[in-house]
Short mmCIF file of C-alpha atoms in Angstrom, two decimals:
data_model
loop_
_atom_site.label_atom_id
_atom_site.label_comp_id
_atom_site.label_asym_id
_atom_site.label_seq_id
_atom_site.Cartn_x
_atom_site.Cartn_y
_atom_site.Cartn_z
CA MET B 1 95.96 -86.08 93.70
CA PHE B 2 98.93 -84.20 93.65
CA CYS B 3 100.31 -84.13 90.44
CA ILE B 4 97.87 -81.81 88.81
CA PRO B 5 98.44 -78.90 91.27
CA VAL B 6 102.24 -79.34 90.72
CA VAL B 7 101.97 -79.32 86.97
CA ILE B 8 99.89 -76.10 86.64
CA LEU B 9 102.21 -74.39 89.21
CA PHE B 10 105.18 -75.75 87.08
CA TYR B 11 103.53 -74.37 83.79
CA TYR B 12 103.04 -71.00 86.03
CA PHE B 13 106.64 -71.04 86.23
CA LEU B 14 107.38 -71.95 82.78
CA LEU B 15 104.92 -68.87 81.34
CA ASP B 16 105.56 -66.21 83.70
CA PRO B 17 108.56 -63.94 83.00
CA SER B 18 108.95 -62.83 86.52
CA ALA B 19 109.16 -66.42 87.64
CA GLN B 20 111.38 -67.59 85.33
CA ALA B 21 113.43 -64.67 86.23
CA GLN B 22 113.66 -65.98 90.19
CA ASP B 23 116.54 -68.08 91.60
CA PRO B 24 115.79 -71.98 91.05
CA SER B 25 115.86 -72.54 94.73
CA LYS B 26 113.36 -69.89 95.23
CA LYS B 27 111.05 -71.42 92.70
CA ARG B 28 111.47 -74.71 94.56
CA ALA B 29 110.72 -73.34 97.65
CA LYS B 30 107.75 -71.69 96.51
CA VAL B 31 106.55 -75.26 94.99
CA ALA B 32 107.52 -76.51 98.40
CA GLU B 33 105.19 -74.15 100.43
CA TYR B 34 102.55 -74.59 97.97
CA MET B 35 102.36 -78.24 98.48
CA THR B 36 102.29 -77.92 101.92
CA ARG B 37 99.20 -75.94 101.62
CA VAL B 38 97.87 -78.44 99.57
CA LEU B 39 98.36 -81.38 101.70
CA SER B 40 96.56 -79.31 104.53
CA ALA B 41 93.88 -78.52 102.72
CA LEU B 42 93.80 -82.62 101.71
CA GLY B 43 94.00 -83.46 105.42
CA LEU B 44 90.78 -81.42 106.32
CA ASN B 45 88.96 -82.43 103.29
CA LEU B 46 89.79 -86.23 104.37
CA ASN B 47 88.49 -85.50 108.23
CA ASN B 48 85.17 -84.13 106.72
CA LYS B 49 84.89 -87.21 104.58
CA ALA B 50 86.06 -89.69 107.69
CA GLU B 51 82.99 -87.81 109.50
CA THR B 52 80.39 -89.43 107.47
CA TYR B 53 81.25 -92.97 108.42
CA SER B 54 79.20 -94.22 111.37
CA ASP B 55 81.66 -96.98 112.16
CA VAL B 56 84.59 -95.46 113.96
CA TYR B 57 86.89 -98.37 113.37
CA LEU B 58 86.10 -98.08 109.38
CA ARG B 59 86.83 -94.59 109.84
CA ALA B 60 90.43 -95.41 110.96
CA VAL B 61 90.62 -97.79 108.43
CA PHE B 62 89.54 -94.81 105.71
CA MET B 63 92.26 -92.47 107.28
CA LEU B 64 94.99 -94.97 107.68
CA ASN B 65 94.45 -95.88 104.11
CA ASN B 66 94.76 -92.18 102.90
CA PHE B 67 97.64 -91.12 104.80
CA ASN B 68 99.86 -94.44 104.05
CA TYR B 69 98.96 -93.33 100.11
CA ILE B 70 99.68 -89.60 100.79
CA LEU B 71 103.17 -90.67 102.34
CA LYS B 72 104.03 -93.57 99.82
CA THR B 73 103.22 -91.05 97.03
CA MET B 74 105.60 -88.77 97.79
CA GLN B 75 108.24 -90.81 98.83
CA ARG B 76 108.29 -92.64 95.47
CA SER B 77 107.15 -89.34 93.22
CA GLY B 78 110.09 -87.55 95.20
CA LEU B 79 107.71 -84.60 96.36
CA LEU B 80 108.97 -85.35 100.03
CA ASP B 81 112.39 -84.47 99.55
CA LEU B 82 110.21 -81.02 97.64
CA VAL B 83 108.05 -80.70 100.76
CA HIS B 84 111.27 -81.07 103.34
CA GLU B 85 112.76 -78.03 102.04
CA TYR B 86 109.47 -75.73 103.25
CA ASN B 87 108.98 -78.30 106.15
CA LYS B 88 110.91 -81.07 107.41
CA GLU B 89 108.79 -82.49 109.77
CA VAL B 90 106.18 -83.69 107.14
CA LYS B 91 107.06 -87.57 106.88
CA THR B 92 107.18 -87.57 111.05
CA TYR B 93 104.03 -85.80 110.96
CA TYR B 94 102.16 -88.57 108.61
CA ALA B 95 104.15 -91.34 110.10
CA ASP B 96 102.69 -90.08 113.54
CA LEU B 97 99.08 -90.06 112.18
CA ILE B 98 99.32 -93.43 110.52
CA LEU B 99 100.54 -94.80 114.30
CA GLU B 100 97.57 -92.88 115.75
CA GLN B 101 94.99 -94.43 113.03
CA LYS B 102 96.28 -97.88 114.01
CA ARG B 103 96.02 -97.49 117.78
CA LEU B 104 92.49 -96.13 116.80
CA TYR B 105 91.64 -99.20 114.81
CA SER B 106 93.16 -101.60 117.35
CA GLU B 107 90.18 -100.38 119.86
CA SER B 108 87.87 -103.04 117.82
CA PHE B 109 89.39 -105.29 119.47
CA SER B 110 88.48 -104.10 122.81
CA ARG B 111 85.27 -106.07 123.26
CA VAL B 112 87.03 -109.26 122.06
CA MET B 113 89.87 -108.97 124.65
CA THR B 114 87.23 -108.04 127.95
CA TYR B 115 86.58 -111.81 127.78
CA ILE B 116 90.11 -113.09 127.47
CA MET B 117 92.04 -110.48 129.28
CA GLU B 118 89.49 -111.31 132.35
CA VAL B 119 88.62 -108.20 133.66
CA ARG B 120 86.08 -109.63 135.97
CA LYS B 121 87.38 -111.48 139.00
CA PRO B 122 89.71 -114.10 137.74
CA MET B 123 90.21 -117.57 139.07
CA SER B 124 93.94 -118.55 140.57
CA GLN B 125 95.91 -120.47 138.30
CA GLN B 126 96.31 -123.17 140.75
CA ARG B 127 92.20 -123.88 140.64
CA THR B 128 92.21 -124.23 136.91
CA MET B 129 95.51 -126.56 136.97
CA SER B 130 94.05 -129.74 137.69
CA PRO B 131 90.93 -131.49 136.33
CA GLU B 132 90.33 -132.98 139.94
CA ILE B 133 89.44 -129.65 141.15
CA LYS B 134 85.80 -129.24 141.67
CA LEU B 135 84.31 -125.98 140.74
CA LYS B 136 81.50 -124.19 142.17
CA ASP B 137 78.82 -123.87 139.66
CA LYS B 138 79.06 -120.10 139.16
CA ASP B 139 82.62 -120.35 138.43
CA ARG B 140 82.01 -122.97 135.84
CA GLN B 141 79.17 -120.59 134.24
CA ASN B 142 81.76 -117.59 134.23
CA ILE B 143 84.34 -119.70 132.45
CA LYS B 144 81.30 -120.61 129.87
CA ASP B 145 80.42 -117.22 129.88
CA LYS B 146 83.95 -116.25 128.94
CA PHE B 147 84.41 -118.59 125.94
CA THR B 148 80.85 -117.90 124.63
CA GLY B 149 81.60 -113.97 124.90
CA PHE B 150 85.06 -114.53 123.04
CA ASN B 151 83.45 -116.57 120.24
CA LYS B 152 80.53 -114.23 119.45
CA GLU B 153 82.63 -111.05 119.66
CA MET B 154 85.27 -112.41 117.51
CA GLU B 155 82.84 -113.81 114.84
CA ASP B 156 80.89 -110.56 114.93
CA LEU B 157 84.56 -108.73 114.40
CA PHE B 158 85.37 -111.49 111.35
CA LYS B 159 82.27 -110.88 109.87
CA ILE B 160 82.57 -107.03 109.80
CA GLN B 161 86.16 -106.75 108.98
CA LYS B 162 86.71 -109.06 106.14
CA GLY B 163 84.52 -105.92 104.41
CA TYR B 164 87.42 -103.26 105.26
CA ALA B 165 89.26 -102.79 102.19
CA ILE B 166 92.63 -101.98 102.54
CA PRO B 167 94.36 -101.79 99.05
CA ASP B 168 98.21 -101.65 100.13
CA ILE B 169 99.83 -105.16 100.65
CA ASP B 170 102.24 -103.66 102.72
CA LEU B 171 99.80 -101.99 105.23
CA GLN B 172 97.38 -104.97 105.02
CA ASP B 173 100.43 -107.20 105.98
CA SER B 174 101.38 -104.69 108.62
CA LEU B 175 97.83 -104.86 110.45
CA THR B 176 97.50 -108.50 110.37
CA LYS B 177 100.86 -108.74 111.98
CA ASP B 178 99.78 -106.19 114.60
CA ASN B 179 96.42 -107.91 115.16
CA LYS B 180 97.85 -111.16 115.99
CA GLU B 181 100.73 -109.87 117.78
CA PHE B 182 97.94 -108.16 120.00
CA LEU B 183 95.29 -110.86 119.91
CA LEU B 184 97.10 -114.36 120.01
CA PRO B 185 99.58 -114.18 123.00
CA PRO B 186 96.73 -113.61 125.57
CA TYR B 187 94.22 -115.62 124.09
CA LYS B 188 96.70 -118.47 124.11
CA ILE B 189 97.05 -118.06 128.10
CA PHE B 190 93.51 -117.50 128.67
CA LEU B 191 92.86 -121.40 126.39
CA ASP B 192 95.68 -122.91 128.42
CA LYS B 193 94.65 -121.56 131.65
CA TYR B 194 91.06 -123.38 131.16
CA SER B 195 91.60 -126.33 128.51
CA ASN B 196 92.17 -128.67 131.09
CA THR B 197 89.48 -127.21 134.18
CA ASN B 198 86.06 -129.45 134.22
CA PHE B 199 83.90 -126.61 133.70
CA THR B 200 81.48 -128.33 130.88
CA LYS B 201 80.75 -131.69 129.53
CA ASN B 202 81.27 -130.33 126.33
CA PRO B 203 84.54 -128.54 125.99
CA HIS B 204 84.14 -128.34 122.15
CA LYS B 205 80.77 -125.83 122.21
CA TYR B 206 83.17 -123.67 124.34
CA MET B 207 86.84 -123.66 123.05
CA LYS B 208 85.55 -123.61 119.40
CA TYR B 209 88.72 -121.56 118.50
CA SER B 210 92.44 -123.20 118.81
CA VAL B 211 95.20 -120.30 118.57
CA ASP B 212 95.77 -121.52 114.99
CA ALA B 213 92.03 -121.06 113.93
CA VAL B 214 92.10 -117.90 115.88
CA SER B 215 95.23 -116.53 113.85
CA ALA B 216 93.53 -118.17 110.51
CA MET B 217 90.28 -115.84 110.92
CA LEU B 218 92.89 -112.72 111.10
CA ASP B 219 94.15 -113.65 108.26
CA LYS B 220 91.11 -113.14 106.36
CA PHE B 221 90.46 -109.78 108.04
CA PHE B 222 90.03 -107.45 104.86
CA ASP B 223 89.16 -109.94 102.65
CA ALA B 224 85.72 -109.38 101.26
CA SER B 225 86.21 -112.87 99.47
CA ALA B 226 86.35 -114.90 102.82
#
């Protein structure tokens, strides 16, 4: 992706008498400027390609994969140091792009979070602490709906995202860690809050997933074989 343009430019400097006469620092500056233009054109191409994805979260994963690849490739090859001679903000720029795509991807959990963050009118902690407290029918139904909604959205999300491809293991591990830190703490609070509440005669029907079970599901994201 990057090597061919650099090699072409390198041979240009070897074969062009005027280029050979140039100061080495000026040659590096020209290569750095050229690579910056290549990166800009590549970014535009990636944006155009991303627009072909109807799944906005897959779009974010696509961009995340590519920005991560570009940055790591430049770091491994030494190109980043060269490009920094023309623009010292390139590493920061790509790091910011990666963070933004991670943020966009994290929005894929919004429907799941709707149920466990209790955006609807929540029951007080006191009313859920004791199994002896008798709940109203509408309160019991509200709790059932929360668990049913969470279970369905989590299962749907799992089916979709196990098919997302993240080739870079470090990036995959980073996203999995982010997902767990984002989802598991509020889910634990939610589960603990209602675990001792007599909202149903069949709790296993609604409390299908322990915190560990949800964590195991998140481990299988980005794994088509799961």
